[in-house]
Short mmCIF file of C-alpha atoms in Angstrom, two decimals:
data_model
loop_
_atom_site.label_atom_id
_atom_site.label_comp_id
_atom_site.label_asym_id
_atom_site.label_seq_id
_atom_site.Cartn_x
_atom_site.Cartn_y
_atom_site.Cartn_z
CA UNK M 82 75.62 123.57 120.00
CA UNK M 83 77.18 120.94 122.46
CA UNK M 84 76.36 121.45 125.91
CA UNK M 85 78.07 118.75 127.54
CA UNK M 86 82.19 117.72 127.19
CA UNK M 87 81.90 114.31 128.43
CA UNK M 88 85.56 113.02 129.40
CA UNK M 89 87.25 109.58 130.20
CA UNK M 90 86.32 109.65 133.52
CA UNK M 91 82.95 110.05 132.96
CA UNK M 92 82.76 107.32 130.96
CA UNK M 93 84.38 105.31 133.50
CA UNK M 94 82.16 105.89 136.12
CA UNK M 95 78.85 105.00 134.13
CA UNK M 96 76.83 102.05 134.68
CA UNK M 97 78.25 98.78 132.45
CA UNK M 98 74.46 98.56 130.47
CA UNK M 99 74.50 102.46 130.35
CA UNK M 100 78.06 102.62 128.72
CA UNK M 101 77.52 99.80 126.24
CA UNK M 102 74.35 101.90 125.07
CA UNK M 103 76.12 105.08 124.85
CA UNK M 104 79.55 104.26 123.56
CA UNK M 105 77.72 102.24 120.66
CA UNK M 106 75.88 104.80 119.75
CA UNK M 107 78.45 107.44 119.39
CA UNK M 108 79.79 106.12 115.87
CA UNK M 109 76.92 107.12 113.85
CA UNK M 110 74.48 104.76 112.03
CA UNK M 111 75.49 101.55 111.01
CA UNK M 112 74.91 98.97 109.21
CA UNK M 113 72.02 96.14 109.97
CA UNK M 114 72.83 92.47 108.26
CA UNK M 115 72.09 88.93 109.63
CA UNK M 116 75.14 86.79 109.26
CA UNK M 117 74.29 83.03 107.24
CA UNK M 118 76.09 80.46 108.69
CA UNK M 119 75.95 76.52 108.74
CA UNK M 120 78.25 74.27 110.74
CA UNK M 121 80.28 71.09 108.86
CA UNK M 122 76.80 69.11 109.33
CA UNK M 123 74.62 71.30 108.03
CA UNK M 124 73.27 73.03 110.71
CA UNK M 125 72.44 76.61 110.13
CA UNK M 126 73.12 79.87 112.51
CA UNK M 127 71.86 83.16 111.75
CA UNK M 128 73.07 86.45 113.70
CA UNK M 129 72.60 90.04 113.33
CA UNK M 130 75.28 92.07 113.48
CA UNK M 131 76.12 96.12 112.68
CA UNK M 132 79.65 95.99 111.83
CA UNK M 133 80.07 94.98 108.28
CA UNK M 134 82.12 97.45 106.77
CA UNK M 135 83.31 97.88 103.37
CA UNK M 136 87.06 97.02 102.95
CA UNK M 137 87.61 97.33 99.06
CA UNK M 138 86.53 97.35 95.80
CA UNK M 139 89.05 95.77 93.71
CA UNK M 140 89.33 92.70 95.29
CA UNK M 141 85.71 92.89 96.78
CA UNK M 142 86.08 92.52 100.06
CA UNK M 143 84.38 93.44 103.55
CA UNK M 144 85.20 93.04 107.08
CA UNK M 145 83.67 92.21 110.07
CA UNK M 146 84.50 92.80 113.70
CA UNK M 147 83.43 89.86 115.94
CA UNK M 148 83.22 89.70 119.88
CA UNK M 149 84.58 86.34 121.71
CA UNK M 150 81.95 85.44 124.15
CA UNK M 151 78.85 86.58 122.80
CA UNK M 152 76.14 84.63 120.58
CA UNK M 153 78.35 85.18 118.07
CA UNK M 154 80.81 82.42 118.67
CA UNK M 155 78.45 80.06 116.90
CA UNK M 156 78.92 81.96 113.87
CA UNK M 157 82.93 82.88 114.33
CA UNK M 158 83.04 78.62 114.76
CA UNK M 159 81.18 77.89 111.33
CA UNK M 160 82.85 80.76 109.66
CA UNK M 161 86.30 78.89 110.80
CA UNK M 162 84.84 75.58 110.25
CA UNK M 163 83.51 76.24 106.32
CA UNK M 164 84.81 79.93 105.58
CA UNK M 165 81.55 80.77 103.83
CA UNK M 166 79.02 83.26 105.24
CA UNK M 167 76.53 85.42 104.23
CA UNK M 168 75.58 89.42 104.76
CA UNK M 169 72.19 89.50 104.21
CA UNK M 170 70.34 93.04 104.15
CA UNK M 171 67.41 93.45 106.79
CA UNK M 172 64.11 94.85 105.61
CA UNK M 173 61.91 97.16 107.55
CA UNK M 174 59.28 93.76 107.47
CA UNK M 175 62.02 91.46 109.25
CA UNK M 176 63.13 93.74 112.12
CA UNK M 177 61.90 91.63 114.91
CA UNK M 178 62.74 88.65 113.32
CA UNK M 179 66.64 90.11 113.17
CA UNK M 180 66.78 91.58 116.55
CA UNK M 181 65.18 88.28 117.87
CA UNK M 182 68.67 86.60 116.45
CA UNK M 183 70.46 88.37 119.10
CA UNK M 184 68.57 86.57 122.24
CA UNK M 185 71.21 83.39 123.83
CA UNK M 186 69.40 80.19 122.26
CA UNK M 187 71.14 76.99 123.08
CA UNK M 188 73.69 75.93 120.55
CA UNK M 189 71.14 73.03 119.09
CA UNK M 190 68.31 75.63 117.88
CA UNK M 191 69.25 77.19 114.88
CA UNK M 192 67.88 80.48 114.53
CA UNK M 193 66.36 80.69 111.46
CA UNK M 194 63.79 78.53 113.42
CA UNK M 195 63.82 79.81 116.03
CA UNK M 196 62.86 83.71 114.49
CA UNK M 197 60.82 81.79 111.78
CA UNK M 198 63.20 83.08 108.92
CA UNK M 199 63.35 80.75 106.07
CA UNK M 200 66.39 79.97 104.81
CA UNK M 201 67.81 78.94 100.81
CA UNK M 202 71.00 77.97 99.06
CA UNK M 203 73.23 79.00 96.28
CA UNK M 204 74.98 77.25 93.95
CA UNK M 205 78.11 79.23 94.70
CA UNK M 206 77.93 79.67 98.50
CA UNK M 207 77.66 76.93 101.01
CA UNK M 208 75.99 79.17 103.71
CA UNK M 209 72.43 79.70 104.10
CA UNK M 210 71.11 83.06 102.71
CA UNK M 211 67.87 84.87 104.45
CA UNK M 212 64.80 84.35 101.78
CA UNK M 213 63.21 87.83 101.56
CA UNK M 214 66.65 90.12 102.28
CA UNK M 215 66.65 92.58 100.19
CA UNK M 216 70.20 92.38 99.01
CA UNK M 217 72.27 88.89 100.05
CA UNK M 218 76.26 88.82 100.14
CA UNK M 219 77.73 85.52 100.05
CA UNK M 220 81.43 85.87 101.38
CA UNK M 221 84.22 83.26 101.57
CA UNK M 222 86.76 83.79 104.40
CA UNK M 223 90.19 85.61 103.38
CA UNK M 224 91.66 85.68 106.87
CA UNK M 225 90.66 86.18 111.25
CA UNK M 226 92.96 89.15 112.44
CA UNK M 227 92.89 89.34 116.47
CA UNK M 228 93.20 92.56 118.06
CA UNK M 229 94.45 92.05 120.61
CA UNK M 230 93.49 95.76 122.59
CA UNK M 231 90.30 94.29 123.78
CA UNK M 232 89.88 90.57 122.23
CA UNK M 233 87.63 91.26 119.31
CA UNK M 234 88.24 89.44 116.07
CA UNK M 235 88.31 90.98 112.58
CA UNK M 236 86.57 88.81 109.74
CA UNK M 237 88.29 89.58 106.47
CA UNK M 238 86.40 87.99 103.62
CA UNK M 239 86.05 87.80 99.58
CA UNK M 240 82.66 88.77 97.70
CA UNK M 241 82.14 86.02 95.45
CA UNK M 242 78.37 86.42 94.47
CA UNK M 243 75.56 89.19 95.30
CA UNK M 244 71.55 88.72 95.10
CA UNK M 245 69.51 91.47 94.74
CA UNK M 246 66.69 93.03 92.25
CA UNK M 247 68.25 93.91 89.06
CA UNK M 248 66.76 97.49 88.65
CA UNK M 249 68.21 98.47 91.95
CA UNK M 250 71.60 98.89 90.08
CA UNK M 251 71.91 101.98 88.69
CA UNK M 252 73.76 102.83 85.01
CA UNK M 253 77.01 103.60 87.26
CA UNK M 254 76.97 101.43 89.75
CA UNK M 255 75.39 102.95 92.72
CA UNK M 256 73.05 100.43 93.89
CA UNK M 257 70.07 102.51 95.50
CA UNK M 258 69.49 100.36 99.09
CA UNK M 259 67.30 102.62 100.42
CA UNK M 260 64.86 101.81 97.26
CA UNK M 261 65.66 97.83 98.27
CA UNK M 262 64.17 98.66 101.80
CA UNK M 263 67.65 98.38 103.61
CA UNK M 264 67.32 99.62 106.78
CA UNK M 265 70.29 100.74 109.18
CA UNK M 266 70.90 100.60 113.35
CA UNK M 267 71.96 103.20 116.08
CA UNK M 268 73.45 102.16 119.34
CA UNK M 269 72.56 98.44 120.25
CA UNK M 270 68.48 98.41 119.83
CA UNK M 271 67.30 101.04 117.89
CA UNK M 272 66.35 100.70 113.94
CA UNK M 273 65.28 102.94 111.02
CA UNK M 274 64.71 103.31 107.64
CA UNK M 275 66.62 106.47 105.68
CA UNK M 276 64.98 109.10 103.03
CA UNK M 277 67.54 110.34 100.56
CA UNK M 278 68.93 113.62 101.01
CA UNK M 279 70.54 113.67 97.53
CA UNK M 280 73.87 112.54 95.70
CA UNK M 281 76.48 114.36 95.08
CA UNK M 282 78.58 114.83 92.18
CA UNK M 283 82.84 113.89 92.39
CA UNK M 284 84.94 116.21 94.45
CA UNK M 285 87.28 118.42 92.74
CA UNK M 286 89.29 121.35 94.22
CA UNK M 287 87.94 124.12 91.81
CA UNK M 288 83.87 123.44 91.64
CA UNK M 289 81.32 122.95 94.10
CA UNK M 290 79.70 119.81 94.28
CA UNK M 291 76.04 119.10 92.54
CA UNK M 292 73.42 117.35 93.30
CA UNK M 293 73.30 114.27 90.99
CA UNK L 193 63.31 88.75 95.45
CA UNK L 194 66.55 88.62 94.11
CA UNK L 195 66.39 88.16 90.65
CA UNK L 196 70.23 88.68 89.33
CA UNK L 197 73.15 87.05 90.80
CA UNK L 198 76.08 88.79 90.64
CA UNK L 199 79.22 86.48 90.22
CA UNK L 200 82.88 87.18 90.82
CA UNK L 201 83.14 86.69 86.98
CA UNK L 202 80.58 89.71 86.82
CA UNK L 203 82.78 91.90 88.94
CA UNK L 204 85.94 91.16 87.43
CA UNK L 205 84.08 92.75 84.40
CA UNK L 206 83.20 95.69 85.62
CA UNK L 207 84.76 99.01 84.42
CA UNK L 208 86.75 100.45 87.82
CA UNK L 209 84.19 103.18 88.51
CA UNK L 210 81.22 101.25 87.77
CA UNK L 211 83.04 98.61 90.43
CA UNK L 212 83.73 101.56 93.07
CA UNK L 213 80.06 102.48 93.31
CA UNK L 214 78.78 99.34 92.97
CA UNK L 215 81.24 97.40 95.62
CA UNK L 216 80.79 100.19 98.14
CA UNK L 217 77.10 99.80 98.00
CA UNK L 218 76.49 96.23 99.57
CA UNK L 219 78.02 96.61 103.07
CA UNK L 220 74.86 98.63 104.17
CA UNK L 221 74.42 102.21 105.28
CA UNK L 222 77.54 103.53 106.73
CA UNK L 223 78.50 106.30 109.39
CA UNK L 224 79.64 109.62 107.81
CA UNK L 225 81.83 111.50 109.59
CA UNK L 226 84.32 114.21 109.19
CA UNK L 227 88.04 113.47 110.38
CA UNK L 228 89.60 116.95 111.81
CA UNK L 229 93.25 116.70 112.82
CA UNK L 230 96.03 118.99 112.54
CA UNK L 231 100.25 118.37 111.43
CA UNK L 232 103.02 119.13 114.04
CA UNK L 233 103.08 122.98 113.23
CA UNK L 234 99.28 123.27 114.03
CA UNK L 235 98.31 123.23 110.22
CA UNK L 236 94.35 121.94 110.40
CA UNK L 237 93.00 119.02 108.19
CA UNK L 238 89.55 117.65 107.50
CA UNK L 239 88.42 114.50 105.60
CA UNK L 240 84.84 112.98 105.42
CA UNK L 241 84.73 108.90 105.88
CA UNK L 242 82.47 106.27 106.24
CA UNK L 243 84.40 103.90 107.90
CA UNK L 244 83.87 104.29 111.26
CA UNK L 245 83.12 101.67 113.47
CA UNK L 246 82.61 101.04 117.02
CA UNK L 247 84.86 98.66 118.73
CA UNK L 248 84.20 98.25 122.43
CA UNK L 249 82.54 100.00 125.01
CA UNK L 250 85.41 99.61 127.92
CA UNK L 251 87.79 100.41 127.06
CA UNK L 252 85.75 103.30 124.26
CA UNK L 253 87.57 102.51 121.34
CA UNK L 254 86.76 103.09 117.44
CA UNK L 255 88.42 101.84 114.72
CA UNK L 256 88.40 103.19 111.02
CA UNK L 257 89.83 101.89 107.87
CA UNK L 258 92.29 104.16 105.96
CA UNK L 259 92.98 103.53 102.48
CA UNK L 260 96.75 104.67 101.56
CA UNK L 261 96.61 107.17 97.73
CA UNK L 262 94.20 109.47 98.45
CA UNK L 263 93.40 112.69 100.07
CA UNK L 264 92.99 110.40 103.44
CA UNK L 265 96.96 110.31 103.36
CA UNK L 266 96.79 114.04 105.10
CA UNK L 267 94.90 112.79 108.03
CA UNK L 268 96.82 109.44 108.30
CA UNK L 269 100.31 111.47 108.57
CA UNK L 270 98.54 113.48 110.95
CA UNK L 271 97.18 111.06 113.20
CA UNK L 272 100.74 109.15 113.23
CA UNK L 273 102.77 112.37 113.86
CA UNK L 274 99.97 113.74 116.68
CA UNK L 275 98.31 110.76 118.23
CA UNK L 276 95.07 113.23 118.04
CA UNK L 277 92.39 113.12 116.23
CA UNK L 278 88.39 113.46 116.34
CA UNK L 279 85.17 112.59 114.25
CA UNK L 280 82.32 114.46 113.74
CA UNK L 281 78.97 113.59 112.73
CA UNK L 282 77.29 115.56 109.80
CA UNK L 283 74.39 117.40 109.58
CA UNK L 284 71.91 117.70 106.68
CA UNK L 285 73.48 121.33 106.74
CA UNK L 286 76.89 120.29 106.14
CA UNK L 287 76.48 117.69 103.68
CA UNK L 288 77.88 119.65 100.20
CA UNK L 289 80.51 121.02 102.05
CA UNK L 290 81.65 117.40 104.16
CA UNK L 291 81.45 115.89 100.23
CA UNK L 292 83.97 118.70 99.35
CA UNK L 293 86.35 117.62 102.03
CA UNK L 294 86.69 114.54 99.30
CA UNK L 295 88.65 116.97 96.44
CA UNK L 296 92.02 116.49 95.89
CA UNK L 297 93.67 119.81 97.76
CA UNK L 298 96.89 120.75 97.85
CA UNK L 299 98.73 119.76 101.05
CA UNK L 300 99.01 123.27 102.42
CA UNK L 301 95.26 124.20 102.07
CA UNK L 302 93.12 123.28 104.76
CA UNK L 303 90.04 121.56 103.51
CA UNK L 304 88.36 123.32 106.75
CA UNK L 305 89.05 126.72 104.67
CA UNK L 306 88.38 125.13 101.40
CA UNK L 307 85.07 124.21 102.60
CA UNK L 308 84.52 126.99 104.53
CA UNK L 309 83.83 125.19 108.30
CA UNK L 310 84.71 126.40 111.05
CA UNK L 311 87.34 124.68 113.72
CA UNK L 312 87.59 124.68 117.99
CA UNK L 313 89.98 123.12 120.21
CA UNK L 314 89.17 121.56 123.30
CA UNK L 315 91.39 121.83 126.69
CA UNK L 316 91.58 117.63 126.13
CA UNK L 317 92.35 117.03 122.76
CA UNK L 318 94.97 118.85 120.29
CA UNK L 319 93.10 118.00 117.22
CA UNK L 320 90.60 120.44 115.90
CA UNK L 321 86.75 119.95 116.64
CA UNK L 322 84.01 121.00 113.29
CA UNK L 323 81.64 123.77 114.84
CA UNK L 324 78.28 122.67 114.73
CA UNK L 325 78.64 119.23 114.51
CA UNK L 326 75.43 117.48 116.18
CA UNK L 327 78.24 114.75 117.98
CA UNK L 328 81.99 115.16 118.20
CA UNK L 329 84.39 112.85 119.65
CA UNK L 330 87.89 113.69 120.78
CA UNK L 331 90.36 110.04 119.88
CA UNK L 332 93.57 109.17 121.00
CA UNK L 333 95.23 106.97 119.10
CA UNK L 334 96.17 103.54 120.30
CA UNK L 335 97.50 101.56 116.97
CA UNK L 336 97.72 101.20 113.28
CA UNK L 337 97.30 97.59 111.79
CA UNK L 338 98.58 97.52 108.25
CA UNK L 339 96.07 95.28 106.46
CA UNK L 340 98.14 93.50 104.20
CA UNK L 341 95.30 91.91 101.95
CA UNK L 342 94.94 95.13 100.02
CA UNK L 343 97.30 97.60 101.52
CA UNK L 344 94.87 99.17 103.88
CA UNK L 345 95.46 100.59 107.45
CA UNK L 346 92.96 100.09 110.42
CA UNK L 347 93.10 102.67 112.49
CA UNK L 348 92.35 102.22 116.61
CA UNK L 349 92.02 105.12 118.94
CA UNK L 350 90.62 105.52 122.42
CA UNK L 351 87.09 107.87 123.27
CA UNK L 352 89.16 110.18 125.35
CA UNK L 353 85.75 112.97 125.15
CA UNK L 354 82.19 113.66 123.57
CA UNK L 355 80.44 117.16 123.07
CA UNK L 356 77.35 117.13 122.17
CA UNK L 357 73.33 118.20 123.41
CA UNK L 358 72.81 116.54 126.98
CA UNK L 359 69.36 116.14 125.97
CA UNK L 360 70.25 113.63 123.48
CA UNK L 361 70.94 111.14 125.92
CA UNK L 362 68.35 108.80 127.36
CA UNK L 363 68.03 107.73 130.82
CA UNK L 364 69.39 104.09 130.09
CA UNK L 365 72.83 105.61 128.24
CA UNK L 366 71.16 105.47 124.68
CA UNK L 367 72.22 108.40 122.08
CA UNK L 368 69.33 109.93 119.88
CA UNK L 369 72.16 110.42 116.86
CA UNK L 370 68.70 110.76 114.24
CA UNK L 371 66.84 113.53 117.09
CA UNK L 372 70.83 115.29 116.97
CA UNK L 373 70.55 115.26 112.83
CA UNK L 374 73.36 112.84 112.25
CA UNK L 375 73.25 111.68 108.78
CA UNK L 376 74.35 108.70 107.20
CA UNK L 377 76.08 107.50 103.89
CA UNK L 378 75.50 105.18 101.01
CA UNK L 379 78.29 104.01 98.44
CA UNK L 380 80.68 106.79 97.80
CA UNK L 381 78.01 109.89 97.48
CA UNK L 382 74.97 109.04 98.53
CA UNK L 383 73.49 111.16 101.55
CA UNK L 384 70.55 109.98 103.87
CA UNK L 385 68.44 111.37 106.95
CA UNK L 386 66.81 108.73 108.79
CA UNK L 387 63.49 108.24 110.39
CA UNK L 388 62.99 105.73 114.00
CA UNK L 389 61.29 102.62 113.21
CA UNK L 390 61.50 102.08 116.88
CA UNK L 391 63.82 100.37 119.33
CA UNK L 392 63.81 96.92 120.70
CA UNK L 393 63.81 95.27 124.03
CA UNK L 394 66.66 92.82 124.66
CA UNK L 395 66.27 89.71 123.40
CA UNK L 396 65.78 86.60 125.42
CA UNK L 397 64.82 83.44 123.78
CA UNK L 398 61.48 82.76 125.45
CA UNK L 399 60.09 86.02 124.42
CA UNK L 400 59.31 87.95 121.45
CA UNK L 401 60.73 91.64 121.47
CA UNK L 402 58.78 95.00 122.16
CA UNK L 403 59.42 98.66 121.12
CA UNK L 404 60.41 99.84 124.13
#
């Protein structure tokens, strides 16, 4: 099935915009959430990002891995400054808006405005979440680890509340986010929604697995 | 939208599977690979995750989170004691038997036999490739952070080689992962294809974005 072996010094010699396109695509789909933020005055910051990943269940927490030097500072600086944040789902409806969020505005303009994304507030979560996401995370800052291979900085942080619509949480737990309208990303630019292939019932050594 | 808020009270209160589903739900859709590596005496191993991530583009590195008690524990020994490993996306195909790769097997069965895929080896990398995945990537490993917070590990590694279609790959360096039939994953068994809702120009603050 593969046709090409593509080595380490082909990767070297490619283009630095044709490299950043094809290495981020090669880990699969991922997943598509602006990032609420507000500075210690109030001012808000919104930022997409694709590398929220789960971390655990029990405590709740997620991760985030943030690159020095990019738009994202803004948010890395309030997430210091305050240690709250959002994850805020993107719907199919708000993909320009969310790609938008990635263009170098001046540190002034707040993005919500800028994208024309409204913004609201929780009682439990000083950062802004994104009205209209179809499932909102509102995350308080556990701890910045640097890794220090190539300067990026991973976000640890706690779950403390979730916002969604009720009936999207099934009797077990699985909430269904492609019903929400949750859509995912490949490579840097490229968006889509999912269609369920199924779920499958819990491993065990002697049984094949069923569809749920 | 939302029309329950979910507190930390609430998922404190949850039963432990109900939790699992739920917690692993909220970070978005998530990359589903399979893990092939092999012990010191050449013995194979496969494990599906969904914590892949992309790290940088130069130098190629990927990260993935490994969670210590459970079947992972295989492919963590076996990265440590051979630096080697690789990921594989998954097919619609291969989705029952990628879920399988989850069971609890005995340490000397190989899940690839348990499953019934197939393994190749590559003149780069010592760790065993899954035939007929749509995207393979050959990793060196580069470090192991423990993650203290909840006893995690977060596993680097180096691109050191990708098989795949050479058609998949645009002019500009982009991958078509959804045109190759890579899948992706929701909570902890929840399969998805995924249909283009386009891609996006890059962003610059005095202009709105087109599909390119």
């Amino acid at each position: 099935m593969a046709n090409v072996h593509i080595s380490t010094d082909d990767l070297d010699a490619m283009e630095k915009r044709f490299r950043a396109l094809f290495v981020n695509s090669l880990a699969g789909f991922k997943s598509a959430n602006l990032v609420g933020t507000q500075d210690a005055e109030g001012n808000t910051n919104l930022a997409i990002v694709s590398s929220v990943v789960h971390l655990g269940a029990d405590p709740a927490l997620m991760a985030m891995i943030a690159r020095p030097n990019t738009t994202r500072r803004d948010t890395l600086d309030n997430i210091r400054a305050t240690g709250s944040y959002t994850f805020n789902h993107i719907s199919p409806a708000m993909v320009k808006q969310a790609h938008q969020t990635s263009a170098r505005y001046p540190k002034h303009v707040s993005e919500f405005d800028a994208v024309d994304l409204q913004w609201e507030h929780s009682e439990a979560v000083t950062a802004p979440y994104v009205v209209g996401s179809p499932l909102a995370i509102g995350m308080q800052l556990e701890e910045i680890q640097h890794l220090a291979i190539n300067g990026t900085e991973l976000v640890i942080g706690r779950i403390i509340e979730i916002r969604m619509q009720e009936d999207a949480i099934g009797t077990d737990g699985f909430v269904d986010i492609e019903a929400l309208g949750s859509i995912t990303v490949s490579s840097l630019d490229s968006y889509h929604s999912t269609r369920s292939l199924g779920r499958l019932s819990y491993a065990k050594p002697d049984r094949e697995p069923e569809y749920l």
